[in-house]
Short mmCIF file of N, CA and C in Angstrom, two decimals:
data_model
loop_
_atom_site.label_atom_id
_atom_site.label_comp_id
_atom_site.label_asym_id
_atom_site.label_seq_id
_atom_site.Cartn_x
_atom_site.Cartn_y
_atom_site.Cartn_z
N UNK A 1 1.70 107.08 55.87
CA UNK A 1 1.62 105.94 56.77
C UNK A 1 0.25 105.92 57.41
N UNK A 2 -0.25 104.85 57.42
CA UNK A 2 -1.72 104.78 58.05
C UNK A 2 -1.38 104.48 59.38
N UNK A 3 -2.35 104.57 59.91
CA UNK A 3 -2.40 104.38 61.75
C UNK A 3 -3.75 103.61 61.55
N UNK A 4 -3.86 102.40 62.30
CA UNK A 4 -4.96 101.63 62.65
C UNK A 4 -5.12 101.59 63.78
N UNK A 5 -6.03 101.65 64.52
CA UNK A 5 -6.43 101.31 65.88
C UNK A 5 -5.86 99.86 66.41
N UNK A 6 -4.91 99.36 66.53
CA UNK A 6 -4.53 98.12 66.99
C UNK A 6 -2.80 97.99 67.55
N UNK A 7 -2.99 97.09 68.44
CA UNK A 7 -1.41 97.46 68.93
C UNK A 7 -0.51 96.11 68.29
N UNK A 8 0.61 96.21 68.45
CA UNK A 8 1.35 95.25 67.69
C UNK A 8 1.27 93.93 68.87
N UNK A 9 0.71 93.75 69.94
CA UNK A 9 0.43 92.84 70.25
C UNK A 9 -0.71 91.73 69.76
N UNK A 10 -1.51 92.86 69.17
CA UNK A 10 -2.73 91.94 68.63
C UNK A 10 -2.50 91.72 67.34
N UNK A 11 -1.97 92.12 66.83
CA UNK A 11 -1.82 91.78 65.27
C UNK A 11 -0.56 90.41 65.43
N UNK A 12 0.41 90.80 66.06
CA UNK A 12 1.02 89.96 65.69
C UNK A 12 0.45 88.91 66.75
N UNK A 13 -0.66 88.61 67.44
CA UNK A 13 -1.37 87.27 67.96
C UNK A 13 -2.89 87.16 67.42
N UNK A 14 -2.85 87.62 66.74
CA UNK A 14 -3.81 87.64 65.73
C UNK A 14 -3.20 86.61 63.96
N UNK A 15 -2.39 87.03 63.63
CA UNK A 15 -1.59 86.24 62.33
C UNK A 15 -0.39 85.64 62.51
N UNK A 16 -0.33 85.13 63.92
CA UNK A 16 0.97 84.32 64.06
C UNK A 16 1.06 82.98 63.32
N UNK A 17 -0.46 82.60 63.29
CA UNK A 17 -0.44 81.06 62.45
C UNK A 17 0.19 81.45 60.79
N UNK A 18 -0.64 82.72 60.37
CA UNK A 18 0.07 82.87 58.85
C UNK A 18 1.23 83.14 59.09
N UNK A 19 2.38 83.48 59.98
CA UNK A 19 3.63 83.67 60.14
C UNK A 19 4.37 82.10 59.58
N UNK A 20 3.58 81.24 60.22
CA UNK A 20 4.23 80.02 60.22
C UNK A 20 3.70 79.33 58.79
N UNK A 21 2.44 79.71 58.44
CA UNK A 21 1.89 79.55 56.66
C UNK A 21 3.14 79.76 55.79
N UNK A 22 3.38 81.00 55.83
CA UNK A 22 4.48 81.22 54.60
C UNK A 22 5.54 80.84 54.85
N UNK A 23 6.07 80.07 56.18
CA UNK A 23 7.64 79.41 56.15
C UNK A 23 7.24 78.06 55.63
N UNK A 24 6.27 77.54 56.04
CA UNK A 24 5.98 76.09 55.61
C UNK A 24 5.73 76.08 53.67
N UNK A 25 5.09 77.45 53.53
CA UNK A 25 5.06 77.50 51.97
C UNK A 25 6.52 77.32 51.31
N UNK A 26 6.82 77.58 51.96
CA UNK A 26 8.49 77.99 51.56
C UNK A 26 9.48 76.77 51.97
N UNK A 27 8.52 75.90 52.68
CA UNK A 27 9.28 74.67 52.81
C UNK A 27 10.31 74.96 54.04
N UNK A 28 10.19 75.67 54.77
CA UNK A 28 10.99 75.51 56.11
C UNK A 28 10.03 75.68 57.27
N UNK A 29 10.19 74.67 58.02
CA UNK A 29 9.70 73.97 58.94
C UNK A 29 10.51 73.91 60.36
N UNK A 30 9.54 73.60 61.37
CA UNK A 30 10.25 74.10 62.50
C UNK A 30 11.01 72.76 62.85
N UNK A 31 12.33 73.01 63.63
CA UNK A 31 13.98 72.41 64.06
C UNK A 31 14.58 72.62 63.01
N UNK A 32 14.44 73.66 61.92
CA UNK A 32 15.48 73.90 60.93
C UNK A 32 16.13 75.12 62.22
N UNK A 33 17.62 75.10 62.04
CA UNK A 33 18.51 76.17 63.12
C UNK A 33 18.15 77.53 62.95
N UNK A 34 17.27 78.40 61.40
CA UNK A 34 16.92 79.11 61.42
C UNK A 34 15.40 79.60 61.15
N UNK A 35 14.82 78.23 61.82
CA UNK A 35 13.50 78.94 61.80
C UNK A 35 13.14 79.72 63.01
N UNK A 36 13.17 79.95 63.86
CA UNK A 36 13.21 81.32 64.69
C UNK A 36 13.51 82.49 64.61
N UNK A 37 14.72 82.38 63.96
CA UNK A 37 15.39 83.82 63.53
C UNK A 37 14.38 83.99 62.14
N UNK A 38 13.96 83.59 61.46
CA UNK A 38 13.35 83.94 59.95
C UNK A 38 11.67 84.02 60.29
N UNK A 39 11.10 83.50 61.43
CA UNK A 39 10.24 83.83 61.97
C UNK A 39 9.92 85.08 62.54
N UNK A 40 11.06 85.27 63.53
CA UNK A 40 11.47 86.83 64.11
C UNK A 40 11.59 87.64 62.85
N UNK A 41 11.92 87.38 61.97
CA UNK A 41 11.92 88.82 60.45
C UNK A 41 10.99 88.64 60.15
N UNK A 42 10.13 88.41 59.57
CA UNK A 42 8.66 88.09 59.50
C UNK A 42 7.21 88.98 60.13
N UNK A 43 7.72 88.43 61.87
CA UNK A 43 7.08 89.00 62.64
C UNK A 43 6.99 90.80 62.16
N UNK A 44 8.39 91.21 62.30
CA UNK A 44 8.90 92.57 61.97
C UNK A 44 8.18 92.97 61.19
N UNK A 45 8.69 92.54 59.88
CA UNK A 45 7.89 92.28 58.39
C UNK A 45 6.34 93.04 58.65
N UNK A 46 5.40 92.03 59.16
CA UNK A 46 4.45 92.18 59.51
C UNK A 46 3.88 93.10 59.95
N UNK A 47 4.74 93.19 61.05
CA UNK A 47 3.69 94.85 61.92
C UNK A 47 4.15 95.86 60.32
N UNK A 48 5.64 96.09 60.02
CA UNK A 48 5.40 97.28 59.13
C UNK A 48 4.31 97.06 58.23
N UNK A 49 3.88 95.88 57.65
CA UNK A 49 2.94 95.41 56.49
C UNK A 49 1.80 95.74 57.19
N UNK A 50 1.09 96.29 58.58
CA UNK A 50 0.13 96.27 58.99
C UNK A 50 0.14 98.02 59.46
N UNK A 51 1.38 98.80 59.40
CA UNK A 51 1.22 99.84 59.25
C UNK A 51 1.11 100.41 58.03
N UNK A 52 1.75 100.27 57.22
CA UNK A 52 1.77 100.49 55.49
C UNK A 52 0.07 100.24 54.99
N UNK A 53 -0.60 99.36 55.36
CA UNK A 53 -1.20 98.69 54.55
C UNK A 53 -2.93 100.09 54.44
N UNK A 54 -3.56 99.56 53.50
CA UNK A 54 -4.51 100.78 53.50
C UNK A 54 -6.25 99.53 54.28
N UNK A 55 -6.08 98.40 54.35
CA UNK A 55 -6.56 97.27 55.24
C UNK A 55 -6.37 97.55 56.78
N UNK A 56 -7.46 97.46 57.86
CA UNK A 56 -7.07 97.76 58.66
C UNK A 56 -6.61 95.93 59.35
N UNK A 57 -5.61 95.40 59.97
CA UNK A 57 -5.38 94.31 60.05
C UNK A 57 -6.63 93.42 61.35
N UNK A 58 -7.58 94.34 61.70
CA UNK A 58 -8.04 93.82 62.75
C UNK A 58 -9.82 93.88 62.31
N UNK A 59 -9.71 94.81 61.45
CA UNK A 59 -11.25 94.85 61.19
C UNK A 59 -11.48 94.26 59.75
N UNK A 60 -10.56 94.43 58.67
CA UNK A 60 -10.48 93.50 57.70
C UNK A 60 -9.68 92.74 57.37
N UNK A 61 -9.64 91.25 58.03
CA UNK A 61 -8.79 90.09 58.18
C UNK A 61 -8.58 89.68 56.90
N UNK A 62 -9.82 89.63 55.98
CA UNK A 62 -9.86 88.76 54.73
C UNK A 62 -8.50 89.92 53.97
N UNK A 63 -8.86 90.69 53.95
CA UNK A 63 -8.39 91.84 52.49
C UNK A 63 -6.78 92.12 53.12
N UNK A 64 -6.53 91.78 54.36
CA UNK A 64 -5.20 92.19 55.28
C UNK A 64 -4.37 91.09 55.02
N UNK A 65 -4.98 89.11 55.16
CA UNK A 65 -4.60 88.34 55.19
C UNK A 65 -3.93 87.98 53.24
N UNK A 66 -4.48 88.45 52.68
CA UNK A 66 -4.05 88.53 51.26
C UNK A 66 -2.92 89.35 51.25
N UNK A 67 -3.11 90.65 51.53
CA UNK A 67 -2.21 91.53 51.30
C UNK A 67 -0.76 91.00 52.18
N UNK A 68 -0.72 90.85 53.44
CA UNK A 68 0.34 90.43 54.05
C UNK A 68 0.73 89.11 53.66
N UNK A 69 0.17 88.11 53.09
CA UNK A 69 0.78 87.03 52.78
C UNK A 69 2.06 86.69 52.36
N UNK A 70 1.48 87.82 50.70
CA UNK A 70 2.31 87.95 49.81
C UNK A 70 3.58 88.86 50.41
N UNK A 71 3.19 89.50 50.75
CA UNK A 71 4.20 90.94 51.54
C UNK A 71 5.52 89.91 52.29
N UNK A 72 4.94 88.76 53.32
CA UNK A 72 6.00 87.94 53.95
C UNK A 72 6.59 87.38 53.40
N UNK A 73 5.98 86.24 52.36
CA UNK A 73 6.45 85.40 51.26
C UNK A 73 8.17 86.27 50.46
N UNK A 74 7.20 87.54 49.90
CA UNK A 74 8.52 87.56 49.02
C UNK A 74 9.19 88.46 49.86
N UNK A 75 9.09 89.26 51.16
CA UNK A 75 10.21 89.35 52.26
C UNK A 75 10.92 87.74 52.10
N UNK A 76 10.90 86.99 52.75
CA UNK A 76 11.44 85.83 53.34
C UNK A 76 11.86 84.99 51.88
N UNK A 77 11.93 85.37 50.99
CA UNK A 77 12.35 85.04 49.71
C UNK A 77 13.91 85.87 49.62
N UNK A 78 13.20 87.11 49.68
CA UNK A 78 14.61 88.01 49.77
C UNK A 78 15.66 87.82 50.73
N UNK A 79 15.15 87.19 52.01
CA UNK A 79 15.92 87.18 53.36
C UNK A 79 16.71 85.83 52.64
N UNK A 80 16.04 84.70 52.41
CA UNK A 80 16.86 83.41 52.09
C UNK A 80 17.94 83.72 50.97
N UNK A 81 17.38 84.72 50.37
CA UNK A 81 18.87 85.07 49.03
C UNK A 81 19.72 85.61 49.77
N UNK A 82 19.41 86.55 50.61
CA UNK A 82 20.43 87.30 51.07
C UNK A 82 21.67 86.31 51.77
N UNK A 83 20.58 85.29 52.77
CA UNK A 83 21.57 84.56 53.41
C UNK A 83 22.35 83.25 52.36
N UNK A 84 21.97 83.13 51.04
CA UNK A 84 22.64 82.33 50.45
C UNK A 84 23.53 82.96 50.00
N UNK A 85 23.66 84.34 49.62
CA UNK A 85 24.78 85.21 48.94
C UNK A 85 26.21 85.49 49.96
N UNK A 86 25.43 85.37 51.23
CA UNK A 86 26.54 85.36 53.02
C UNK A 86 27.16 84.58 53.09
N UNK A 87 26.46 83.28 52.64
CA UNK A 87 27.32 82.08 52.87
C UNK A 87 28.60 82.07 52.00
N UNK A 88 29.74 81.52 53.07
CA UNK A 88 30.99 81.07 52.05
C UNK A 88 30.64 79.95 50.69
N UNK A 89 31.67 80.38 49.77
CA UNK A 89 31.72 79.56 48.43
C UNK A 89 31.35 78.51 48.83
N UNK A 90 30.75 77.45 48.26
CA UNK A 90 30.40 75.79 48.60
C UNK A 90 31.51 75.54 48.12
N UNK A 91 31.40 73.93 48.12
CA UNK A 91 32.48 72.56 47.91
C UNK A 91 32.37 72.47 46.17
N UNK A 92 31.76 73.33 45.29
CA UNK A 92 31.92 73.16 43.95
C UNK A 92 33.04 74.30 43.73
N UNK A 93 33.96 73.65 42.76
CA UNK A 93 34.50 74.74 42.21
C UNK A 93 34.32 75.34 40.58
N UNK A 94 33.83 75.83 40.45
CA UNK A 94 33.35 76.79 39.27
C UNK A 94 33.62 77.09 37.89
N UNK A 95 35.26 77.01 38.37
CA UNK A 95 36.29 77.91 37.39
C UNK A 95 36.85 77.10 36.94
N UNK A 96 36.99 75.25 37.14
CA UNK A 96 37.62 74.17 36.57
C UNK A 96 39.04 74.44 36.71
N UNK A 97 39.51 75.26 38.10
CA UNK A 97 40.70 74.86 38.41
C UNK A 97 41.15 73.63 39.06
N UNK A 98 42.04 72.62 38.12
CA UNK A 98 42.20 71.66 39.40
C UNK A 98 42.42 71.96 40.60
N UNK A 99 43.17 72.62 40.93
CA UNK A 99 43.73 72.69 42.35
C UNK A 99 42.68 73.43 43.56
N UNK A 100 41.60 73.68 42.83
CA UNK A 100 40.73 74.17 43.58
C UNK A 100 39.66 72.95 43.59
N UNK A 101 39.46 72.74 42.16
CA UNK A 101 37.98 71.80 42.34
C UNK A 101 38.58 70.50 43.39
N UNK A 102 39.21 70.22 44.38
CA UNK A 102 38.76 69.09 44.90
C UNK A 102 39.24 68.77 45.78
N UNK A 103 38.96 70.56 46.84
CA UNK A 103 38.67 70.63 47.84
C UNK A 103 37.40 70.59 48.47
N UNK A 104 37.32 69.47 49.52
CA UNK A 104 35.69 69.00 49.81
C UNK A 104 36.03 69.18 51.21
N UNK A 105 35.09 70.26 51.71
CA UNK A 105 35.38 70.80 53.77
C UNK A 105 34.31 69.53 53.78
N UNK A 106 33.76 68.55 53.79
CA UNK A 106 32.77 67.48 54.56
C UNK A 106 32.87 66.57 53.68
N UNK A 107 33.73 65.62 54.00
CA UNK A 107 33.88 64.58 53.57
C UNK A 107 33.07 63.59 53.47
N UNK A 108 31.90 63.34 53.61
CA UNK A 108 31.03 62.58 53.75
C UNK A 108 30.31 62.36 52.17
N UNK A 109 30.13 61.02 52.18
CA UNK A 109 29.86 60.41 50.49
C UNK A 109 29.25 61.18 49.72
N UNK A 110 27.89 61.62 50.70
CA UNK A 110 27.14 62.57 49.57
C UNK A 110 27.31 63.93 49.00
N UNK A 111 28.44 64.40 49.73
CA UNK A 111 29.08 65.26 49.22
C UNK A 111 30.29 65.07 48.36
N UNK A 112 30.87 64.27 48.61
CA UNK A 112 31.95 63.60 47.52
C UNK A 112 30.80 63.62 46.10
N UNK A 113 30.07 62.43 46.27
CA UNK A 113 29.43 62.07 44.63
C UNK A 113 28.22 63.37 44.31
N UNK A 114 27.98 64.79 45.09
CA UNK A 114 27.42 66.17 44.36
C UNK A 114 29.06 66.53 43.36
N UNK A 115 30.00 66.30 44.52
CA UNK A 115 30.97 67.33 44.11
C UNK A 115 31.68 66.58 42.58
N UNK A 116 31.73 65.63 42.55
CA UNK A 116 31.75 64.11 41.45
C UNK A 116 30.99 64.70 40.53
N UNK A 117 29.67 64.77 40.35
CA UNK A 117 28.68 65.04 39.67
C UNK A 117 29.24 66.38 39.14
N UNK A 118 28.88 67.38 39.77
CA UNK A 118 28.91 68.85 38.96
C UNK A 118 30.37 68.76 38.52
N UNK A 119 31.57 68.33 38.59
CA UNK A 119 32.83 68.41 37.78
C UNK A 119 32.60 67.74 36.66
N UNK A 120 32.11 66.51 36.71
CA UNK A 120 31.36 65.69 35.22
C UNK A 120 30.95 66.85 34.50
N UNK A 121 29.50 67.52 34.94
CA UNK A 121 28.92 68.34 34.38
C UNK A 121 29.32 69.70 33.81
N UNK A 122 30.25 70.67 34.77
CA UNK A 122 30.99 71.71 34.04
C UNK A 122 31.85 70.86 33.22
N UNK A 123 32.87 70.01 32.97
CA UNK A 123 33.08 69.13 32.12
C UNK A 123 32.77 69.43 30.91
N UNK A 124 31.26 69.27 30.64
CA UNK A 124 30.68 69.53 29.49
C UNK A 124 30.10 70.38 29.38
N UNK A 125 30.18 71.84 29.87
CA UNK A 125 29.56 73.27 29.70
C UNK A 125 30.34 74.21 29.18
N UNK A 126 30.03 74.94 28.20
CA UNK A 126 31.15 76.22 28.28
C UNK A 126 31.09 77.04 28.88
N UNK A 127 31.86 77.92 29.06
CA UNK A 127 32.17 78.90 30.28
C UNK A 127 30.84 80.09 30.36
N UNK A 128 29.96 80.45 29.29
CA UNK A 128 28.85 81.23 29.78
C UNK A 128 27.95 80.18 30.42
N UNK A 129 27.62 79.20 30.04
CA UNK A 129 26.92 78.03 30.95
C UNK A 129 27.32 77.64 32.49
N UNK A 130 28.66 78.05 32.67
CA UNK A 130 29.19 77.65 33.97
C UNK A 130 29.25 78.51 34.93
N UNK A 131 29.37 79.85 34.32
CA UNK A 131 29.21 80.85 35.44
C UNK A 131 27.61 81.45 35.23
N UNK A 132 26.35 80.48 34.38
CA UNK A 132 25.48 81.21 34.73
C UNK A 132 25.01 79.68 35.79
N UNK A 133 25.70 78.87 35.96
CA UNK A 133 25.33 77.99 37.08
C UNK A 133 26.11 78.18 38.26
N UNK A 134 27.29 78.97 38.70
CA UNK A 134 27.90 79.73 39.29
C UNK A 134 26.62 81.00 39.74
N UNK A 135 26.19 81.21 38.98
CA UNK A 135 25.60 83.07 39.57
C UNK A 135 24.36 82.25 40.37
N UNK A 136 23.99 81.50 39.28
CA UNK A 136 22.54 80.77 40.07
C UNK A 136 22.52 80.27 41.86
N UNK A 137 23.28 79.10 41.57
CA UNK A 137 23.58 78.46 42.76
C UNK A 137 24.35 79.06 44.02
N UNK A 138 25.36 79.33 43.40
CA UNK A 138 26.80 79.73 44.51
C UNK A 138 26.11 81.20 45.08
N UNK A 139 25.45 82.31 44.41
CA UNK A 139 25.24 83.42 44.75
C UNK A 139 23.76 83.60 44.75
N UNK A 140 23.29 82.75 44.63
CA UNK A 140 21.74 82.82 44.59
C UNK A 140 20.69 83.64 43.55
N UNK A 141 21.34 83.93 42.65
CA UNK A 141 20.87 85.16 41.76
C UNK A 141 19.54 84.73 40.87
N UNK A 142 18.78 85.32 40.46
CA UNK A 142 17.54 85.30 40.18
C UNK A 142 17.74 85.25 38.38
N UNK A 143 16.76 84.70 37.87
CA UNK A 143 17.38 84.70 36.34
C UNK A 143 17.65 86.45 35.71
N UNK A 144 16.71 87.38 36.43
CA UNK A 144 16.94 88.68 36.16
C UNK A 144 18.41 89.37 36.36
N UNK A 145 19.11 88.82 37.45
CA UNK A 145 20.11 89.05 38.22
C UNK A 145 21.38 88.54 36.97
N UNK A 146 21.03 87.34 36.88
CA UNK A 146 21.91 86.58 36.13
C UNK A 146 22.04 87.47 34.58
N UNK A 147 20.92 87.81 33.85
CA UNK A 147 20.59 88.46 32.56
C UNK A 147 21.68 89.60 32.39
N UNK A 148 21.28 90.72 33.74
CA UNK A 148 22.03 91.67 34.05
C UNK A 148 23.03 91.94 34.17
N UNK A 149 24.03 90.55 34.82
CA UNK A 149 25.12 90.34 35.29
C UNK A 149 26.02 90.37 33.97
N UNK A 150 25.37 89.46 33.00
CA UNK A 150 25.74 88.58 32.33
C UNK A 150 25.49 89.88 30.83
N UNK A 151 24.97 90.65 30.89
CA UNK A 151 24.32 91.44 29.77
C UNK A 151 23.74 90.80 28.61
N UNK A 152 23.17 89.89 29.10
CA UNK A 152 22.28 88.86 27.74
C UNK A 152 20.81 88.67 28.48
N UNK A 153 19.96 88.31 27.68
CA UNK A 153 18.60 88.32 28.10
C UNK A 153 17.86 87.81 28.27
N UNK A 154 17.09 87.21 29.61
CA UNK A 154 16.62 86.52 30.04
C UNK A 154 15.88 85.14 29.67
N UNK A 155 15.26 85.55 28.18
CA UNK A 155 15.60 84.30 27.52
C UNK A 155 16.39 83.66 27.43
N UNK A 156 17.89 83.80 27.17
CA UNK A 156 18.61 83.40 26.51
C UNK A 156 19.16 82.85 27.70
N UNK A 157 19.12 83.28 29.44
CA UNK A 157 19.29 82.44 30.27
C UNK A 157 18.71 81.18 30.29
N UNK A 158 17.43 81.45 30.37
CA UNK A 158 16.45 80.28 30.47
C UNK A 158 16.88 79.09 29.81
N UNK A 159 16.95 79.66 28.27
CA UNK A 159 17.37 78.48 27.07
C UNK A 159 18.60 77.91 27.79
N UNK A 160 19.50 78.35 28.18
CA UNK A 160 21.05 78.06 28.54
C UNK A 160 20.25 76.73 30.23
N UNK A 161 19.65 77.42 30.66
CA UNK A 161 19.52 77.02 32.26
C UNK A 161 18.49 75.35 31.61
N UNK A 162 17.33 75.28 30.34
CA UNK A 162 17.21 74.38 30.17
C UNK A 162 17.89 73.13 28.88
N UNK A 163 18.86 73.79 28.36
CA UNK A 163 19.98 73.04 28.21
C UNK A 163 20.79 72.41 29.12
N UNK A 164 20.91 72.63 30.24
CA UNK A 164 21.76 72.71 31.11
C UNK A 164 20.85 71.20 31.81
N UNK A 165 19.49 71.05 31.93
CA UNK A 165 18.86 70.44 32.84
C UNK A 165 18.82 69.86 32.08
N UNK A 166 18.77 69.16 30.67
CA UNK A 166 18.76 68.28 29.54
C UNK A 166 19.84 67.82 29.91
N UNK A 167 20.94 68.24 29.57
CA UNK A 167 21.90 67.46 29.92
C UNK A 167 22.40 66.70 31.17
N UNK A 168 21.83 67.10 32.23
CA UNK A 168 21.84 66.43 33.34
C UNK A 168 20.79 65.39 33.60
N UNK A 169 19.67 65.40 32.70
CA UNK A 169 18.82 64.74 32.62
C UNK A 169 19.65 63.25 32.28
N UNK A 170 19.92 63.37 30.80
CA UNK A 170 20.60 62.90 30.26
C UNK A 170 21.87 61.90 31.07
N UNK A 171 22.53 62.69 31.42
CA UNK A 171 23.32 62.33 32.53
C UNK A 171 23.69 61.33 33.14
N UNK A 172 22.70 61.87 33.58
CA UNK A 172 22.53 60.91 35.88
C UNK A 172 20.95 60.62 35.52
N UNK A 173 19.91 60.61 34.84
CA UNK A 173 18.99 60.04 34.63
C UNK A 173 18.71 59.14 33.79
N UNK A 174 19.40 58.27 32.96
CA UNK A 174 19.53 57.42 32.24
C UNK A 174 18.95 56.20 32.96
N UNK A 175 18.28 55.40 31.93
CA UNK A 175 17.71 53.89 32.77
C UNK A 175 19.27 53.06 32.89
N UNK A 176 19.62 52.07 33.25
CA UNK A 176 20.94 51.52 32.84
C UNK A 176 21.04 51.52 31.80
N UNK A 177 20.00 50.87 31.06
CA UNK A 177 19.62 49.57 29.53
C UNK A 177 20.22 50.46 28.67
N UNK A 178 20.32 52.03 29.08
CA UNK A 178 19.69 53.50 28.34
C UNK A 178 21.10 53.27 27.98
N UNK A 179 22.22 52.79 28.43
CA UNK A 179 23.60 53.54 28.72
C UNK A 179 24.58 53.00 27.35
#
């Protein structure tokens, strides 16, 4: 562990703006309910990334500001999987049980015509296609995750995951004239 001459007050008021860089990279922006809390991990993030690091964070900004970027980024990558894997099952059901698929907790249209949509779509998937859109979505899993899960290989996700977007292309992207 390195020791730098700097206290965690200055570092972390020193790169608070890149704190807020990599949420906005990441497309979350502040009045989302958890940008504070994912800010606050970050912060954390940070000081350890500024003890770890072989950069001292105060005397070399350039070579520190690289290194921690990335360091937050794919922290706060990991944090958003984690919290998508926490969350209860969504309003899709998976397994093409009726009696499950069409239960909808928010009744509101645009959730009706997602939940409309993906039953169309498993519809026409077979069952390794459906639970690798199951592992994806519902559990957040990474195509590596999925490969592993699944004991087939990452290609062979991909191919499946852009079959999958063809056909939805296809779909729900049609001109009318197309139909």
């Amino acid at each position: 562990m390195n020791t730098h001459d700097h206290t965690t007050a200055e570092v972390l008021g020193k790169y608070e703006r890149l704190i807020h860089f990599v949420l906005n990279r990441a497309n979350i922006h502040q009045g989302r309910d958890d940008y504070e809390d994912l800010a606050q991990e970050l912060r954390i993030k940070l000081i350890a990334l500024a003890e770890q690091s072989i950069y001292d964070p105060l005397h070399f900004p350039e070579s520190f500001t690289a290194y921690a970027k990335q360091g937050l980024y794919y922290h706060l990558i990991d944090l958003l999987r984690r919290q998508m894997r926490q969350q209860p099952a969504e309003t899709i059901a998976w397994d093409n049980k009726v009696e499950d698929s069409h239960v909808i907790p928010n009744y509101d249209a645009e959730n009706i015509i997602d939940h409309i949509a993906m039953l169309d779509i498993q519809s026409k998937l077979d069952d390794r296609s459906r639970e690798i859109l199951r592992l994806q979505y519902e559990k957040g899993y990474t195509v590596k995750e999925i490969a592993e899960q699944l004991g087939i290989s990452k290609a062979a996700i991909s191919k499946r995951r852009k079959k999958i977007a063809e056909l939805i292309r296809k779909r729900f992207l049609m001109e009318p004239d197309e139909e």
